Amino acid sequence: IYKNFCVSISDVSSGECKPSWGEHQLPGYPFFIAITWIIDESLNSVRIFQCLIFSISICYISLSIKSYTKSKNLYLFIALILSISPLSIAWPRHIFTETLAISLTLWVFAEIIFSLKENKLRIWQIALPMIFSIFVRIDLITLCIPIAVAGFVIHTPLIAIRRGFFIA
């Protein structure tokens, strides 16, 4: 995307754009790499930026838990566990979709927790990370399941279906 303004399976230096239809993913991760390469055209910039996003998502879900439980100790415990988990140590150093996928999953779950606290499914706040998630990895469509469960826990079935429809 950065070099030739397309998602391609062609060699970057050729300038050609033989399209890649993303057998198992949409162009979210290549677009992410292209954005980071605007700052610095290196794989290290991708690693640093995805670590930054992952760190922010850990803080955000920890804050959602603190907001829901009113427990500073639980907030710090969750932040610590997520920070030192094998997922946070292993994936960010690789140029794979996993770091962004985990970050976006944490974002979605943080929004679910905020929804539980507010006792209403937050439509736009859930829809936005879902859009990003699906563009990074199509299999993250399965995040609709916990969203639906939260919707039915919070609302009556008719309202849950309506709010779920708006999120979709």
PDB file of C-alpha atoms in Angstrom:
ATOM      1  CA  ILE A   1       0.000   0.000   0.000  1.00  0.00           C
ATOM      2  CA  TYR A   2       2.772   2.422   0.972  1.00  0.00           C
ATOM      3  CA  LYS A   3       4.861   1.958  -2.193  1.00  0.00           C
ATOM      4  CA  ASN A   4       2.300   1.235  -4.892  1.00  0.00           C
ATOM      5  CA  PHE A   5      -1.050   2.252  -3.340  1.00  0.00           C
ATOM      6  CA  CYS A   6      -2.487  -1.257  -3.560  1.00  0.00           C
ATOM      7  CA  VAL A   7      -2.640  -4.515  -1.638  1.00  0.00           C
ATOM      8  CA  SER A   8      -0.492  -6.756  -3.758  1.00  0.00           C
ATOM      9  CA  ILE A   9       1.311 -10.072  -3.831  1.00  0.00           C
ATOM     10  CA  SER A  10       3.814  -8.634  -6.331  1.00  0.00           C
ATOM     11  CA  ASP A  11       7.375  -7.775  -5.367  1.00  0.00           C
ATOM     12  CA  VAL A  12       7.321  -4.238  -3.960  1.00  0.00           C
ATOM     13  CA  SER A  13      10.291  -3.112  -6.056  1.00  0.00           C
ATOM     14  CA  SER A  14       8.571  -4.128  -9.312  1.00  0.00           C
ATOM     15  CA  GLY A  15       5.920  -1.420  -9.014  1.00  0.00           C
ATOM     16  CA  GLU A  16       3.317  -3.913 -10.231  1.00  0.00           C
ATOM     17  CA  CYS A  17       0.110  -4.530  -8.371  1.00  0.00           C
ATOM     18  CA  LYS A  18      -1.066  -8.097  -8.799  1.00  0.00           C
ATOM     19  CA  PRO A  19      -4.052  -7.919  -6.460  1.00  0.00           C
ATOM     20  CA  SER A  20      -4.256  -9.947  -3.302  1.00  0.00           C
ATOM     21  CA  TRP A  21      -7.783 -10.614  -2.207  1.00  0.00           C
ATOM     22  CA  GLY A  22      -6.597 -11.369   1.310  1.00  0.00           C
ATOM     23  CA  GLU A  23      -7.453 -15.053   1.448  1.00  0.00           C
ATOM     24  CA  HIS A  24      -7.978 -14.848   5.208  1.00  0.00           C
ATOM     25  CA  GLN A  25      -7.773 -11.147   5.940  1.00  0.00           C
ATOM     26  CA  LEU A  26      -8.868  -7.779   4.657  1.00  0.00           C
ATOM     27  CA  PRO A  27      -6.279  -5.038   4.061  1.00  0.00           C
ATOM     28  CA  GLY A  28      -6.353  -3.670   7.637  1.00  0.00           C
ATOM     29  CA  TYR A  29      -2.877  -4.881   8.616  1.00  0.00           C
ATOM     30  CA  PRO A  30      -1.178  -3.854   5.347  1.00  0.00           C
ATOM     31  CA  PHE A  31      -2.843  -0.451   5.773  1.00  0.00           C
ATOM     32  CA  PHE A  32      -1.510  -0.286   9.347  1.00  0.00           C
ATOM     33  CA  ILE A  33       2.006  -1.029   8.070  1.00  0.00           C
ATOM     34  CA  ALA A  34       1.640   1.638   5.370  1.00  0.00           C
ATOM     35  CA  ILE A  35       0.650   4.226   7.990  1.00  0.00           C
ATOM     36  CA  THR A  36       3.630   3.379  10.185  1.00  0.00           C
ATOM     37  CA  TRP A  37       5.934   3.590   7.177  1.00  0.00           C
ATOM     38  CA  ILE A  38       4.889   7.191   6.648  1.00  0.00           C
ATOM     39  CA  ILE A  39       6.817   7.910   9.856  1.00  0.00           C
ATOM     40  CA  ASP A  40       9.709   5.509   9.279  1.00  0.00           C
ATOM     41  CA  GLU A  41      10.032   2.897   6.545  1.00  0.00           C
ATOM     42  CA  SER A  42      11.228   0.046   8.732  1.00  0.00           C
ATOM     43  CA  LEU A  43       9.848  -3.026  10.394  1.00  0.00           C
ATOM     44  CA  ASN A  44      10.970  -1.631  13.739  1.00  0.00           C
ATOM     45  CA  SER A  45       8.518   1.243  13.358  1.00  0.00           C
ATOM     46  CA  VAL A  46       5.746  -1.327  12.848  1.00  0.00           C
ATOM     47  CA  ARG A  47       6.853  -3.195  15.975  1.00  0.00           C
ATOM     48  CA  ILE A  48       7.031  -0.037  18.068  1.00  0.00           C
ATOM     49  CA  PHE A  49       3.675   1.270  16.876  1.00  0.00           C
ATOM     50  CA  GLN A  50       1.900  -2.035  17.479  1.00  0.00           C
ATOM     51  CA  CYS A  51       3.480  -2.219  20.963  1.00  0.00           C
ATOM     52  CA  LEU A  52       2.202   1.287  21.630  1.00  0.00           C
ATOM     53  CA  ILE A  53      -1.321   0.341  20.522  1.00  0.00           C
ATOM     54  CA  PHE A  54      -1.164  -2.834  22.598  1.00  0.00           C
ATOM     55  CA  SER A  55      -0.073  -0.857  25.678  1.00  0.00           C
ATOM     56  CA  ILE A  56      -2.905   1.621  25.207  1.00  0.00           C
ATOM     57  CA  SER A  57      -5.423  -1.222  24.890  1.00  0.00           C
ATOM     58  CA  ILE A  58      -4.146  -2.766  28.139  1.00  0.00           C
ATOM     59  CA  CYS A  59      -4.609   0.577  29.880  1.00  0.00           C
ATOM     60  CA  TYR A  60      -8.083   0.996  28.389  1.00  0.00           C
ATOM     61  CA  ILE A  61      -9.420  -2.408  29.411  1.00  0.00           C
ATOM     62  CA  SER A  62      -7.852  -1.976  32.848  1.00  0.00           C
ATOM     63  CA  LEU A  63      -9.634   1.361  33.209  1.00  0.00           C
ATOM     64  CA  SER A  64     -12.909  -0.233  32.146  1.00  0.00           C
ATOM     65  CA  ILE A  65     -12.478  -2.871  34.843  1.00  0.00           C
ATOM     66  CA  LYS A  66     -11.635  -0.182  37.399  1.00  0.00           C
ATOM     67  CA  SER A  67     -14.726   1.759  36.356  1.00  0.00           C
ATOM     68  CA  TYR A  68     -16.944  -1.337  36.601  1.00  0.00           C
ATOM     69  CA  THR A  69     -15.586  -2.777  39.852  1.00  0.00           C
ATOM     70  CA  LYS A  70     -14.428   0.424  41.578  1.00  0.00           C
ATOM     71  CA  SER A  71     -11.357  -1.543  42.668  1.00  0.00           C
ATOM     72  CA  LYS A  72      -7.942   0.029  42.203  1.00  0.00           C
ATOM     73  CA  ASN A  73      -6.261  -3.242  43.212  1.00  0.00           C
ATOM     74  CA  LEU A  74      -8.105  -5.239  40.563  1.00  0.00           C
ATOM     75  CA  TYR A  75      -7.281  -2.545  37.992  1.00  0.00           C
ATOM     76  CA  LEU A  76      -3.569  -2.788  38.783  1.00  0.00           C
ATOM     77  CA  PHE A  77      -3.672  -6.591  38.899  1.00  0.00           C
ATOM     78  CA  ILE A  78      -5.330  -6.865  35.460  1.00  0.00           C
ATOM     79  CA  ALA A  79      -2.914  -4.324  33.981  1.00  0.00           C
ATOM     80  CA  LEU A  80       0.049  -6.243  35.404  1.00  0.00           C
ATOM     81  CA  ILE A  81      -1.213  -9.641  34.223  1.00  0.00           C
ATOM     82  CA  LEU A  82      -1.896  -8.363  30.716  1.00  0.00           C
ATOM     83  CA  SER A  83       1.472  -6.605  30.585  1.00  0.00           C
ATOM     84  CA  ILE A  84       3.510  -9.665  31.536  1.00  0.00           C
ATOM     85  CA  SER A  85       1.424 -12.314  29.797  1.00  0.00           C
ATOM     86  CA  PRO A  86       3.118 -14.426  27.127  1.00  0.00           C
ATOM     87  CA  LEU A  87       0.789 -12.833  24.569  1.00  0.00           C
ATOM     88  CA  SER A  88       2.128  -9.367  25.273  1.00  0.00           C
ATOM     89  CA  ILE A  89       5.736 -10.498  25.327  1.00  0.00           C
ATOM     90  CA  ALA A  90       5.759 -12.855  22.336  1.00  0.00           C
ATOM     91  CA  TRP A  91       3.642 -11.291  19.596  1.00  0.00           C
ATOM     92  CA  PRO A  92       4.599  -7.585  19.426  1.00  0.00           C
ATOM     93  CA  ARG A  93       8.102  -8.297  18.200  1.00  0.00           C
ATOM     94  CA  HIS A  94       6.757 -10.092  15.120  1.00  0.00           C
ATOM     95  CA  ILE A  95       5.185  -8.597  12.033  1.00  0.00           C
ATOM     96  CA  PHE A  96       1.946 -10.542  12.367  1.00  0.00           C
ATOM     97  CA  THR A  97      -1.656  -9.473  12.770  1.00  0.00           C
ATOM     98  CA  GLU A  98      -1.849 -11.026  16.237  1.00  0.00           C
ATOM     99  CA  THR A  99      -0.716  -7.953  18.180  1.00  0.00           C
ATOM    100  CA  LEU A 100      -3.332  -5.741  16.555  1.00  0.00           C
ATOM    101  CA  ALA A 101      -5.938  -8.495  16.813  1.00  0.00           C
ATOM    102  CA  ILE A 102      -5.327  -8.857  20.555  1.00  0.00           C
ATOM    103  CA  SER A 103      -5.344  -5.071  20.998  1.00  0.00           C
ATOM    104  CA  LEU A 104      -8.638  -4.711  19.157  1.00  0.00           C
ATOM    105  CA  THR A 105     -10.128  -7.629  21.079  1.00  0.00           C
ATOM    106  CA  LEU A 106      -9.185  -5.919  24.344  1.00  0.00           C
ATOM    107  CA  TRP A 107     -10.806  -2.724  23.047  1.00  0.00           C
ATOM    108  CA  VAL A 108     -14.046  -4.563  22.225  1.00  0.00           C
ATOM    109  CA  PHE A 109     -14.109  -6.234  25.647  1.00  0.00           C
ATOM    110  CA  ALA A 110     -13.410  -2.906  27.340  1.00  0.00           C
ATOM    111  CA  GLU A 111     -16.437  -1.456  25.549  1.00  0.00           C
ATOM    112  CA  ILE A 112     -18.528  -4.435  26.663  1.00  0.00           C
ATOM    113  CA  ILE A 113     -17.441  -3.806  30.256  1.00  0.00           C
ATOM    114  CA  PHE A 114     -18.289  -0.104  29.938  1.00  0.00           C
ATOM    115  CA  SER A 115     -21.668  -1.161  28.487  1.00  0.00           C
ATOM    116  CA  LEU A 116     -22.307  -3.380  31.494  1.00  0.00           C
ATOM    117  CA  LYS A 117     -21.425  -0.503  33.809  1.00  0.00           C
ATOM    118  CA  GLU A 118     -23.750   1.928  31.984  1.00  0.00           C
ATOM    119  CA  ASN A 119     -26.411  -0.763  31.642  1.00  0.00           C
ATOM    120  CA  LYS A 120     -26.798  -0.105  27.918  1.00  0.00           C
ATOM    121  CA  LEU A 121     -24.979  -1.486  24.908  1.00  0.00           C
ATOM    122  CA  ARG A 122     -22.734   1.274  23.551  1.00  0.00           C
ATOM    123  CA  ILE A 123     -23.460   1.186  19.821  1.00  0.00           C
ATOM    124  CA  TRP A 124     -20.783   3.391  18.234  1.00  0.00           C
ATOM    125  CA  GLN A 125     -18.140   2.573  20.811  1.00  0.00           C
ATOM    126  CA  ILE A 126     -18.503  -1.135  20.014  1.00  0.00           C
ATOM    127  CA  ALA A 127     -19.056  -0.776  16.264  1.00  0.00           C
ATOM    128  CA  LEU A 128     -15.821   1.163  15.693  1.00  0.00           C
ATOM    129  CA  PRO A 129     -13.403  -1.411  17.144  1.00  0.00           C
ATOM    130  CA  MET A 130     -15.410  -4.167  15.438  1.00  0.00           C
ATOM    131  CA  ILE A 131     -14.888  -2.489  12.061  1.00  0.00           C
ATOM    132  CA  PHE A 132     -11.145  -2.214  12.686  1.00  0.00           C
ATOM    133  CA  SER A 133     -11.042  -5.784  14.018  1.00  0.00           C
ATOM    134  CA  ILE A 134     -12.672  -7.308  10.972  1.00  0.00           C
ATOM    135  CA  PHE A 135     -10.396  -5.360   8.633  1.00  0.00           C
ATOM    136  CA  VAL A 136      -7.357  -6.703  10.473  1.00  0.00           C
ATOM    137  CA  ARG A 137      -8.587 -10.305  10.827  1.00  0.00           C
ATOM    138  CA  ILE A 138     -11.842 -11.654   9.461  1.00  0.00           C
ATOM    139  CA  ASP A 139     -12.018 -14.315  12.184  1.00  0.00           C
ATOM    140  CA  LEU A 140     -12.557 -11.541  14.750  1.00  0.00           C
ATOM    141  CA  ILE A 141     -16.162 -11.497  13.553  1.00  0.00           C
ATOM    142  CA  THR A 142     -16.591 -14.050  16.351  1.00  0.00           C
ATOM    143  CA  LEU A 143     -16.417 -11.111  18.772  1.00  0.00           C
ATOM    144  CA  CYS A 144     -20.087 -10.672  17.870  1.00  0.00           C
ATOM    145  CA  ILE A 145     -20.842 -13.548  20.248  1.00  0.00           C
ATOM    146  CA  PRO A 146     -19.764 -11.805  23.489  1.00  0.00           C
ATOM    147  CA  ILE A 147     -21.373  -8.593  22.235  1.00  0.00           C
ATOM    148  CA  ALA A 148     -24.657 -10.431  21.689  1.00  0.00           C
ATOM    149  CA  VAL A 149     -24.426 -12.096  25.100  1.00  0.00           C
ATOM    150  CA  ALA A 150     -23.813  -8.710  26.735  1.00  0.00           C
ATOM    151  CA  GLY A 151     -26.733  -7.261  24.811  1.00  0.00           C
ATOM    152  CA  PHE A 152     -29.094  -9.954  26.088  1.00  0.00           C
ATOM    153  CA  VAL A 153     -27.741  -9.613  29.635  1.00  0.00           C
ATOM    154  CA  ILE A 154     -28.295  -5.862  29.641  1.00  0.00           C
ATOM    155  CA  HIS A 155     -31.482  -5.467  27.567  1.00  0.00           C
ATOM    156  CA  THR A 156     -34.730  -7.201  26.829  1.00  0.00           C
ATOM    157  CA  PRO A 157     -34.501  -9.442  23.743  1.00  0.00           C
ATOM    158  CA  LEU A 158     -36.150  -6.953  21.379  1.00  0.00           C
ATOM    159  CA  ILE A 159     -33.929  -4.046  22.458  1.00  0.00           C
ATOM    160  CA  ALA A 160     -30.820  -6.284  22.404  1.00  0.00           C
ATOM    161  CA  ILE A 161     -31.590  -7.348  18.831  1.00  0.00           C
ATOM    162  CA  ARG A 162     -32.229  -3.747  17.778  1.00  0.00           C
ATOM    163  CA  ARG A 163     -28.997  -2.466  19.360  1.00  0.00           C
ATOM    164  CA  GLY A 164     -27.091  -5.427  17.878  1.00  0.00           C
ATOM    165  CA  PHE A 165     -28.526  -4.577  14.466  1.00  0.00           C
ATOM    166  CA  PHE A 166     -27.262  -0.988  14.802  1.00  0.00           C
ATOM    167  CA  ILE A 167     -23.816  -2.228  15.827  1.00  0.00           C
ATOM    168  CA  ALA A 168     -23.770  -4.558  12.795  1.00  0.00           C
TER     169      ALA A 168
END
